[in-house]
């Protein structure tokens, strides 16, 4: 069983000299393709009537009364109903909003990717995503020669590849060429194809940024365990995307802390329940006998006067029972790790990912049992309560 403690960020706001703080999963530094609700920003001088909505501190509030003026939403829950984060921030909510998702189309997300080797999208629906990691400490390449034209050749290639999407500028004899008009580029191979062959003797140069890693993932790239399944089996919506092979460079026993940017470019409609990143740790081998429950948290409410019944939908959660094997000599290390992450939301990834991928989830430890009944083997059991479907 592997786990990742998600990186978080403390966000704050100050009103009348008082500072309010909230912890969220580490958010993006830029985003496109995601549209937030268009309610007005809360203003202390504006009078709001019952049912009117405002936005404050990336959250949506609905006025609970007429004549609502000067009542700060964070200090007056009797006057404002908190509807949770705006669309773009729902995927970074830590302890609330089970079932809420961030929605967008042709979404592009950029993150500061530091001291991390794993990302996870949980409760997600997507068609295709291109993931790129760029080392910010590596200077962009300028003036690289692609060669000289001969009047016939149309294809040329960069020395380093893959190429960071849209980072390139191509020149012929110093004149900038237009992407998708004068040339096309394959960012994975670094190959550039000109619409018309450069003239004989023409100097072809390029400025660009190479990536540390680029990968393209579609529904058919994820989850197949055999040739037959890949080509012939029906495919359900993929709701979990775990990417954990971003390179962690080890130099002389020291862990390199990267200063990189991570960009995800989605094609089509996207829904993301949670997005987390962090360093992956190993807790031991996942044993058969591990299990997953899916629990609906809806409740039946009965009116005490009329007896009328209604169902209030609170969403559903996954409850994992993980059985993890270690050598007994690792007891102290396993106990230390479990103690350190108890009380936190943690991304859990079973060790046999292809077989147990649906057990991957963000969950907290409700209880853990580390029996000392075998001189050689430690078979720990943990109950993990999912915080997102």
Short mmCIF file of C-alpha atoms in Angstrom, two decimals:
data_model
loop_
_atom_site.label_atom_id
_atom_site.label_comp_id
_atom_site.label_asym_id
_atom_site.label_seq_id
_atom_site.Cartn_x
_atom_site.Cartn_y
_atom_site.Cartn_z
CA UNK A 1 0.00 0.00 0.00
CA UNK A 2 1.40 3.36 -1.02
CA UNK A 3 0.28 6.70 0.35
CA UNK A 4 0.75 10.37 -0.41
CA UNK A 5 0.23 13.16 2.10
CA UNK A 6 -1.32 15.86 -0.13
CA UNK A 7 0.41 19.20 -0.23
CA UNK A 8 -1.78 21.96 1.18
CA UNK A 9 -1.91 25.74 1.29
CA UNK A 10 -3.25 28.04 3.95
CA UNK A 11 -5.40 30.80 2.49
CA UNK A 12 -6.49 33.78 4.56
CA UNK A 13 -8.64 36.88 4.50
CA UNK A 14 -8.77 39.85 6.86
CA UNK A 15 -11.83 41.91 7.80
CA UNK A 16 -12.00 44.64 10.45
CA UNK A 17 -8.54 43.70 11.69
CA UNK A 18 -9.41 40.02 12.19
CA UNK A 19 -7.74 37.34 10.06
CA UNK A 20 -9.53 34.16 9.01
CA UNK A 21 -7.65 31.11 7.75
CA UNK A 22 -8.60 27.99 5.84
CA UNK A 23 -6.58 25.01 4.60
CA UNK A 24 -7.03 23.73 1.04
CA UNK A 25 -5.20 21.27 -1.16
CA UNK A 26 -2.45 23.08 -3.01
CA UNK A 27 -4.26 25.03 -5.76
CA UNK A 28 -3.20 25.89 -9.30
CA UNK A 29 -1.20 28.99 -10.12
CA UNK A 30 -3.21 29.51 -13.31
CA UNK A 31 -6.24 27.96 -14.98
CA UNK A 32 -8.35 28.34 -18.08
CA UNK A 33 -11.50 26.61 -19.26
CA UNK A 34 -13.12 26.80 -15.79
CA UNK A 35 -15.84 29.39 -15.25
CA UNK A 36 -16.81 30.43 -11.73
CA UNK A 37 -20.30 31.48 -10.72
CA UNK A 38 -21.01 35.10 -11.68
CA UNK A 39 -22.52 36.33 -8.42
CA UNK A 40 -21.30 39.74 -7.21
CA UNK A 41 -18.57 40.09 -4.62
CA UNK A 42 -19.94 40.71 -1.12
CA UNK A 43 -19.90 44.40 -0.21
CA UNK A 44 -20.47 45.73 3.29
CA UNK A 45 -22.38 48.79 2.03
CA UNK A 46 -24.85 46.87 -0.14
CA UNK A 47 -28.24 45.75 1.18
CA UNK A 48 -29.15 42.19 0.21
CA UNK A 49 -32.57 40.58 0.25
CA UNK A 50 -33.37 37.00 1.14
CA UNK A 51 -32.24 34.55 -1.54
CA UNK A 52 -29.63 36.79 -3.13
CA UNK A 53 -26.20 35.26 -3.69
CA UNK A 54 -22.75 36.74 -3.25
CA UNK A 55 -19.17 35.50 -3.42
CA UNK A 56 -16.55 36.11 -0.77
CA UNK A 57 -13.16 34.44 -0.28
CA UNK A 58 -13.83 31.98 -3.13
CA UNK A 59 -17.07 30.85 -1.47
CA UNK A 60 -20.75 31.30 -2.33
CA UNK A 61 -23.21 32.68 0.23
CA UNK A 62 -27.00 33.13 0.07
CA UNK A 63 -28.69 35.83 2.09
CA UNK A 64 -31.02 34.37 4.72
CA UNK A 65 -32.99 37.57 5.34
CA UNK A 66 -34.13 40.83 3.81
CA UNK A 67 -32.32 44.04 4.68
CA UNK A 68 -29.03 42.18 5.06
CA UNK A 69 -26.39 44.91 5.22
CA UNK A 70 -22.97 45.05 6.85
CA UNK A 71 -23.15 41.47 8.12
CA UNK A 72 -19.81 39.85 7.37
CA UNK A 73 -20.58 36.32 6.03
CA UNK A 74 -17.90 34.62 8.13
CA UNK A 75 -19.19 36.21 11.35
CA UNK A 76 -22.94 35.96 10.74
CA UNK A 77 -23.95 32.41 9.78
CA UNK A 78 -27.48 33.33 10.84
CA UNK A 79 -27.62 35.87 8.00
CA UNK A 80 -25.73 33.95 5.33
CA UNK A 81 -26.02 30.33 4.15
CA UNK A 82 -22.62 28.98 3.11
CA UNK A 83 -22.91 27.08 -0.20
CA UNK A 84 -19.24 26.11 -0.35
CA UNK A 85 -16.46 26.92 -2.77
CA UNK A 86 -16.88 28.41 -6.20
CA UNK A 87 -16.46 26.05 -9.14
CA UNK A 88 -12.69 26.41 -9.58
CA UNK A 89 -11.89 25.71 -5.90
CA UNK A 90 -14.15 22.71 -5.27
CA UNK A 91 -11.42 20.25 -6.26
CA UNK A 92 -9.15 21.68 -3.54
CA UNK A 93 -11.65 21.39 -0.67
CA UNK A 94 -10.26 19.19 2.11
CA UNK A 95 -13.00 18.34 4.61
CA UNK A 96 -16.27 19.35 3.00
CA UNK A 97 -18.32 19.19 -0.16
CA UNK A 98 -18.37 15.41 -0.69
CA UNK A 99 -19.75 14.89 -4.18
CA UNK A 100 -19.02 18.46 -5.34
CA UNK A 101 -16.89 18.70 -8.48
CA UNK A 102 -15.05 21.32 -10.48
CA UNK A 103 -16.39 21.43 -14.03
CA UNK A 104 -14.93 22.89 -17.18
CA UNK A 105 -14.22 22.36 -20.85
CA UNK A 106 -10.84 22.25 -22.60
CA UNK A 107 -9.30 22.96 -19.21
CA UNK A 108 -5.64 23.92 -18.79
CA UNK A 109 -4.18 23.84 -15.27
CA UNK A 110 -0.69 24.91 -14.20
CA UNK A 111 0.82 24.10 -10.80
CA UNK A 112 4.05 24.81 -8.98
CA UNK A 113 5.33 21.23 -8.73
CA UNK A 114 7.84 21.19 -5.88
CA UNK A 115 8.92 18.30 -3.64
CA UNK A 116 6.43 15.97 -5.23
CA UNK A 117 6.45 12.91 -7.47
CA UNK A 118 2.76 11.97 -7.61
CA UNK A 119 -0.46 13.62 -8.66
CA UNK A 120 -3.98 12.22 -8.42
CA UNK A 121 -7.34 13.19 -9.83
CA UNK A 122 -10.12 11.56 -7.81
CA UNK A 123 -13.80 11.56 -8.70
CA UNK A 124 -12.86 12.71 -12.21
CA UNK A 125 -14.35 12.36 -15.67
CA UNK A 126 -12.23 13.25 -18.69
CA UNK A 127 -11.56 12.28 -22.30
CA UNK A 128 -7.90 13.08 -22.88
CA UNK A 129 -5.22 14.86 -20.91
CA UNK A 130 -1.64 15.84 -21.76
CA UNK A 131 0.61 16.18 -18.71
CA UNK A 132 3.86 18.14 -18.95
CA UNK A 133 6.56 18.82 -16.37
CA UNK A 134 9.10 21.59 -16.97
CA UNK A 135 12.25 22.32 -14.97
CA UNK A 136 12.13 26.02 -14.13
CA UNK A 137 15.85 26.02 -13.34
CA UNK A 138 16.70 25.01 -16.90
CA UNK A 139 16.94 27.99 -19.22
CA UNK A 140 14.87 27.91 -22.41
CA UNK A 141 16.82 27.00 -25.53
CA UNK A 142 17.33 29.89 -27.93
CA UNK A 143 18.71 29.98 -31.44
CA UNK A 144 19.02 26.22 -31.88
CA UNK A 145 19.79 25.39 -35.50
CA UNK A 146 17.46 22.93 -37.19
CA UNK A 147 19.66 22.95 -40.27
CA UNK A 148 19.50 24.56 -43.68
CA UNK A 149 16.82 24.26 -46.29
CA UNK A 150 17.44 22.48 -49.58
CA UNK A 151 14.25 23.43 -51.37
CA UNK A 152 12.77 19.95 -50.91
CA UNK A 153 12.96 18.88 -47.24
CA UNK A 154 9.98 19.86 -45.11
CA UNK A 155 10.68 17.95 -41.87
CA UNK A 156 13.18 19.01 -39.19
CA UNK A 157 13.55 18.06 -35.52
CA UNK A 158 14.74 19.64 -32.27
CA UNK A 159 17.74 18.23 -30.41
CA UNK A 160 15.83 17.87 -27.14
CA UNK A 161 12.37 16.43 -26.81
CA UNK A 162 9.56 16.50 -25.88
CA UNK A 163 8.88 20.19 -26.46
CA UNK A 164 6.73 22.18 -24.03
CA UNK A 165 3.51 22.90 -25.87
CA UNK A 166 3.26 26.37 -27.42
CA UNK A 167 6.72 27.36 -26.15
CA UNK A 168 8.38 27.27 -29.57
CA UNK A 169 9.19 30.12 -31.96
CA UNK A 170 10.47 29.04 -35.37
CA UNK A 171 12.48 31.26 -37.73
CA UNK A 172 13.62 31.02 -41.34
CA UNK A 173 16.48 33.43 -41.99
CA UNK A 174 15.35 35.40 -38.94
CA UNK A 175 11.71 35.70 -40.00
CA UNK A 176 9.24 34.25 -37.50
CA UNK A 177 7.00 31.50 -38.85
CA UNK A 178 3.37 31.07 -37.85
CA UNK A 179 2.29 27.86 -36.11
CA UNK A 180 -0.52 25.97 -37.91
CA UNK A 181 -0.01 28.21 -40.92
CA UNK A 182 3.63 27.96 -41.94
CA UNK A 183 4.41 24.82 -39.98
CA UNK A 184 3.01 22.08 -37.74
CA UNK A 185 4.82 20.57 -34.76
CA UNK A 186 4.68 17.23 -32.97
CA UNK A 187 5.51 18.21 -29.40
CA UNK A 188 6.33 14.64 -28.37
CA UNK A 189 8.93 13.97 -31.08
CA UNK A 190 10.02 17.57 -31.60
CA UNK A 191 9.42 17.17 -35.34
CA UNK A 192 8.51 20.29 -37.30
CA UNK A 193 6.84 20.01 -40.70
CA UNK A 194 6.77 23.08 -42.92
CA UNK A 195 3.87 23.73 -45.28
CA UNK A 196 6.44 24.68 -47.92
CA UNK A 197 10.01 23.45 -48.02
CA UNK A 198 12.47 26.16 -46.90
CA UNK A 199 14.54 27.53 -49.75
CA UNK A 200 17.99 26.14 -50.45
CA UNK A 201 20.53 27.62 -48.03
CA UNK A 202 17.89 29.12 -45.72
CA UNK A 203 18.86 28.98 -42.04
CA UNK A 204 16.20 27.40 -39.83
CA UNK A 205 16.33 28.11 -36.08
CA UNK A 206 14.05 27.61 -33.09
CA UNK A 207 13.58 28.89 -29.55
CA UNK A 208 11.79 26.44 -27.25
CA UNK A 209 11.54 24.89 -23.80
CA UNK A 210 12.04 21.12 -23.42
CA UNK A 211 10.10 19.15 -20.81
CA UNK A 212 11.29 16.73 -18.17
CA UNK A 213 8.34 14.52 -19.00
CA UNK A 214 5.34 14.61 -21.28
CA UNK A 215 2.57 12.04 -21.43
CA UNK A 216 -0.79 11.80 -23.13
CA UNK A 217 -3.47 9.74 -21.44
CA UNK A 218 -6.88 8.80 -22.79
CA UNK A 219 -9.57 6.45 -21.52
CA UNK A 220 -8.12 3.59 -23.57
CA UNK A 221 -4.66 4.11 -22.10
CA UNK A 222 -5.90 3.62 -18.56
CA UNK A 223 -6.93 0.42 -16.87
CA UNK A 224 -6.44 -2.26 -19.55
CA UNK A 225 -4.84 -5.43 -18.16
CA UNK A 226 -4.70 -7.49 -21.36
CA UNK A 227 -4.60 -7.20 -25.14
CA UNK A 228 -8.17 -8.53 -25.38
CA UNK A 229 -9.50 -6.04 -22.82
CA UNK A 230 -7.75 -3.15 -24.54
CA UNK A 231 -9.34 -3.79 -27.93
CA UNK A 232 -12.62 -5.54 -27.25
CA UNK A 233 -13.99 -4.87 -23.76
CA UNK A 234 -16.58 -2.22 -23.03
CA UNK A 235 -15.19 0.83 -21.28
CA UNK A 236 -16.94 2.55 -18.41
CA UNK A 237 -16.21 6.13 -17.39
CA UNK A 238 -12.77 6.35 -15.83
CA UNK A 239 -13.14 8.00 -12.44
CA UNK A 240 -9.58 7.70 -11.14
CA UNK A 241 -6.32 8.89 -12.64
CA UNK A 242 -3.18 8.17 -10.64
CA UNK A 243 0.09 9.39 -12.12
CA UNK A 244 3.03 8.41 -9.97
CA UNK A 245 6.05 8.05 -12.24
CA UNK A 246 7.33 11.61 -12.35
CA UNK A 247 11.04 11.18 -11.90
CA UNK A 248 12.54 11.72 -8.47
CA UNK A 249 16.21 12.37 -9.06
CA UNK A 250 18.61 10.94 -6.47
CA UNK A 251 22.04 12.55 -6.34
CA UNK A 252 24.61 11.23 -3.88
CA UNK A 253 21.88 10.06 -1.52
CA UNK A 254 20.19 13.48 -1.38
CA UNK A 255 16.67 14.05 -2.66
CA UNK A 256 16.58 16.74 -5.29
CA UNK A 257 13.89 19.32 -4.58
CA UNK A 258 12.64 20.26 -8.06
CA UNK A 259 11.57 23.73 -9.04
CA UNK A 260 9.20 22.75 -11.78
CA UNK A 261 5.88 23.59 -13.37
CA UNK A 262 3.24 20.97 -14.01
CA UNK A 263 0.70 21.61 -16.74
CA UNK A 264 -2.37 19.52 -17.51
CA UNK A 265 -4.18 20.17 -20.79
CA UNK A 266 -7.57 18.47 -21.09
CA UNK A 267 -9.57 17.98 -24.27
CA UNK A 268 -13.34 18.18 -23.98
CA UNK A 269 -15.53 18.33 -20.89
CA UNK A 270 -13.88 17.70 -17.52
CA UNK A 271 -15.08 17.02 -13.98
CA UNK A 272 -12.64 16.81 -11.04
CA UNK A 273 -13.70 15.94 -7.52
CA UNK A 274 -10.24 16.38 -5.99
CA UNK A 275 -6.74 17.16 -7.24
CA UNK A 276 -3.78 16.42 -4.98
CA UNK A 277 -0.01 16.14 -5.26
CA UNK A 278 2.81 15.06 -2.99
CA UNK A 279 5.57 12.53 -2.32
CA UNK A 280 4.70 8.86 -2.50
CA UNK A 281 5.65 6.63 0.44
CA UNK A 282 5.53 2.85 0.79
CA UNK A 283 3.64 1.31 3.71
CA UNK A 284 3.92 -2.35 2.72
CA UNK A 285 2.40 -4.97 0.44
CA UNK A 286 -1.38 -4.94 0.00
CA UNK A 287 -2.78 -8.37 0.93
CA UNK A 288 -5.74 -10.29 -0.41
CA UNK A 289 -8.52 -9.85 2.09
CA UNK A 290 -8.45 -6.08 1.71
CA UNK A 291 -11.89 -4.77 0.87
CA UNK A 292 -13.87 -1.71 -0.15
CA UNK A 293 -17.35 -0.64 0.91
CA UNK A 294 -19.45 2.04 -0.77
CA UNK A 295 -21.68 3.81 1.74
CA UNK A 296 -24.52 6.19 0.89
CA UNK A 297 -24.71 8.95 3.50
CA UNK A 298 -28.23 10.05 2.55
CA UNK A 299 -30.78 10.30 5.36
CA UNK A 300 -34.56 9.91 5.56
CA UNK A 301 -36.05 12.93 7.33
CA UNK A 302 -39.56 12.72 8.85
CA UNK A 303 -41.56 15.85 9.60
CA UNK A 304 -42.61 15.63 13.26
CA UNK A 305 -46.00 17.27 12.61
CA UNK A 306 -47.15 15.81 9.28
CA UNK A 307 -45.13 12.61 9.18
CA UNK A 308 -44.04 13.46 5.64
CA UNK A 309 -40.83 11.74 4.60
CA UNK A 310 -38.08 13.08 2.41
CA UNK A 311 -34.55 11.98 1.58
CA UNK A 312 -31.66 14.38 2.05
CA UNK A 313 -28.79 13.39 -0.21
CA UNK A 314 -25.40 13.81 1.46
CA UNK A 315 -23.39 11.88 -1.12
CA UNK A 316 -21.54 8.59 -0.81
CA UNK A 317 -18.12 7.61 0.45
CA UNK A 318 -15.75 4.70 0.02
CA UNK A 319 -14.64 2.86 3.13
CA UNK A 320 -11.47 0.82 2.65
CA UNK A 321 -10.25 -2.00 4.84
CA UNK A 322 -6.59 -2.39 4.00
CA UNK A 323 -4.48 -5.37 5.03
CA UNK A 324 -0.80 -4.56 4.71
CA UNK A 325 2.15 -6.92 5.09
CA UNK A 326 5.63 -6.03 6.38
CA UNK A 327 8.50 -7.83 8.04
CA UNK A 328 8.17 -7.63 11.82
CA UNK A 329 11.49 -5.80 11.90
CA UNK A 330 9.71 -2.87 10.24
CA UNK A 331 7.15 -2.59 13.06
CA UNK A 332 8.51 0.66 14.47
CA UNK A 333 8.80 2.29 11.05
CA UNK A 334 5.26 1.29 10.04
CA UNK A 335 3.89 2.47 13.40
CA UNK A 336 5.70 5.79 13.02
CA UNK A 337 4.29 6.35 9.54
CA UNK A 338 0.74 5.49 10.57
CA UNK A 339 0.97 7.72 13.63
CA UNK A 340 2.28 10.61 11.52
CA UNK A 341 -0.60 10.51 9.04
CA UNK A 342 -3.46 9.75 11.43
CA UNK A 343 -5.82 12.72 11.54
CA UNK A 344 -5.02 13.76 7.96
CA UNK A 345 -6.59 13.21 4.58
CA UNK A 346 -4.21 10.95 2.67
CA UNK A 347 -4.17 9.60 -0.87
CA UNK A 348 -4.05 5.79 -0.71
CA UNK A 349 -2.80 3.69 -3.64
CA UNK A 350 -2.87 -0.12 -3.30
CA UNK A 351 0.43 -1.73 -4.25
CA UNK A 352 -1.12 -3.80 -7.04
CA UNK A 353 -2.50 -0.72 -8.78
CA UNK A 354 -3.72 -2.40 -11.97
CA UNK A 355 -5.79 -4.89 -10.02
CA UNK A 356 -7.04 -2.71 -7.18
CA UNK A 357 -7.11 0.72 -8.86
CA UNK A 358 -10.67 1.42 -7.70
CA UNK A 359 -9.48 1.20 -4.09
CA UNK A 360 -7.35 4.29 -4.67
CA UNK A 361 -8.94 7.13 -2.78
CA UNK A 362 -8.42 10.10 -0.50
CA UNK A 363 -9.28 8.90 2.99
CA UNK A 364 -8.39 9.25 6.65
CA UNK A 365 -7.52 6.47 9.11
CA UNK A 366 -10.39 5.78 11.49
CA UNK A 367 -8.47 3.02 13.27
CA UNK A 368 -5.37 0.91 12.74
CA UNK A 369 -4.34 -2.41 14.27
CA UNK A 370 -0.70 -3.55 14.35
CA UNK A 371 -0.73 -6.97 16.07
CA UNK A 372 2.44 -8.43 17.56
CA UNK A 373 1.51 -12.09 17.19
CA UNK A 374 4.06 -13.29 14.66
CA UNK A 375 7.83 -13.13 15.17
CA UNK A 376 8.46 -12.64 11.45
CA UNK A 377 5.45 -11.02 9.79
CA UNK A 378 3.49 -7.87 10.58
CA UNK A 379 -0.02 -7.92 9.13
CA UNK A 380 -1.46 -4.52 9.89
CA UNK A 381 -5.10 -3.64 9.23
CA UNK A 382 -6.55 -0.17 8.76
CA UNK A 383 -10.02 1.21 8.22
CA UNK A 384 -9.90 4.17 5.85
CA UNK A 385 -12.89 6.50 5.53
CA UNK A 386 -13.08 8.16 2.13
CA UNK A 387 -13.65 11.90 2.04
CA UNK A 388 -14.60 11.91 -1.63
CA UNK A 389 -16.59 9.48 -3.73
#
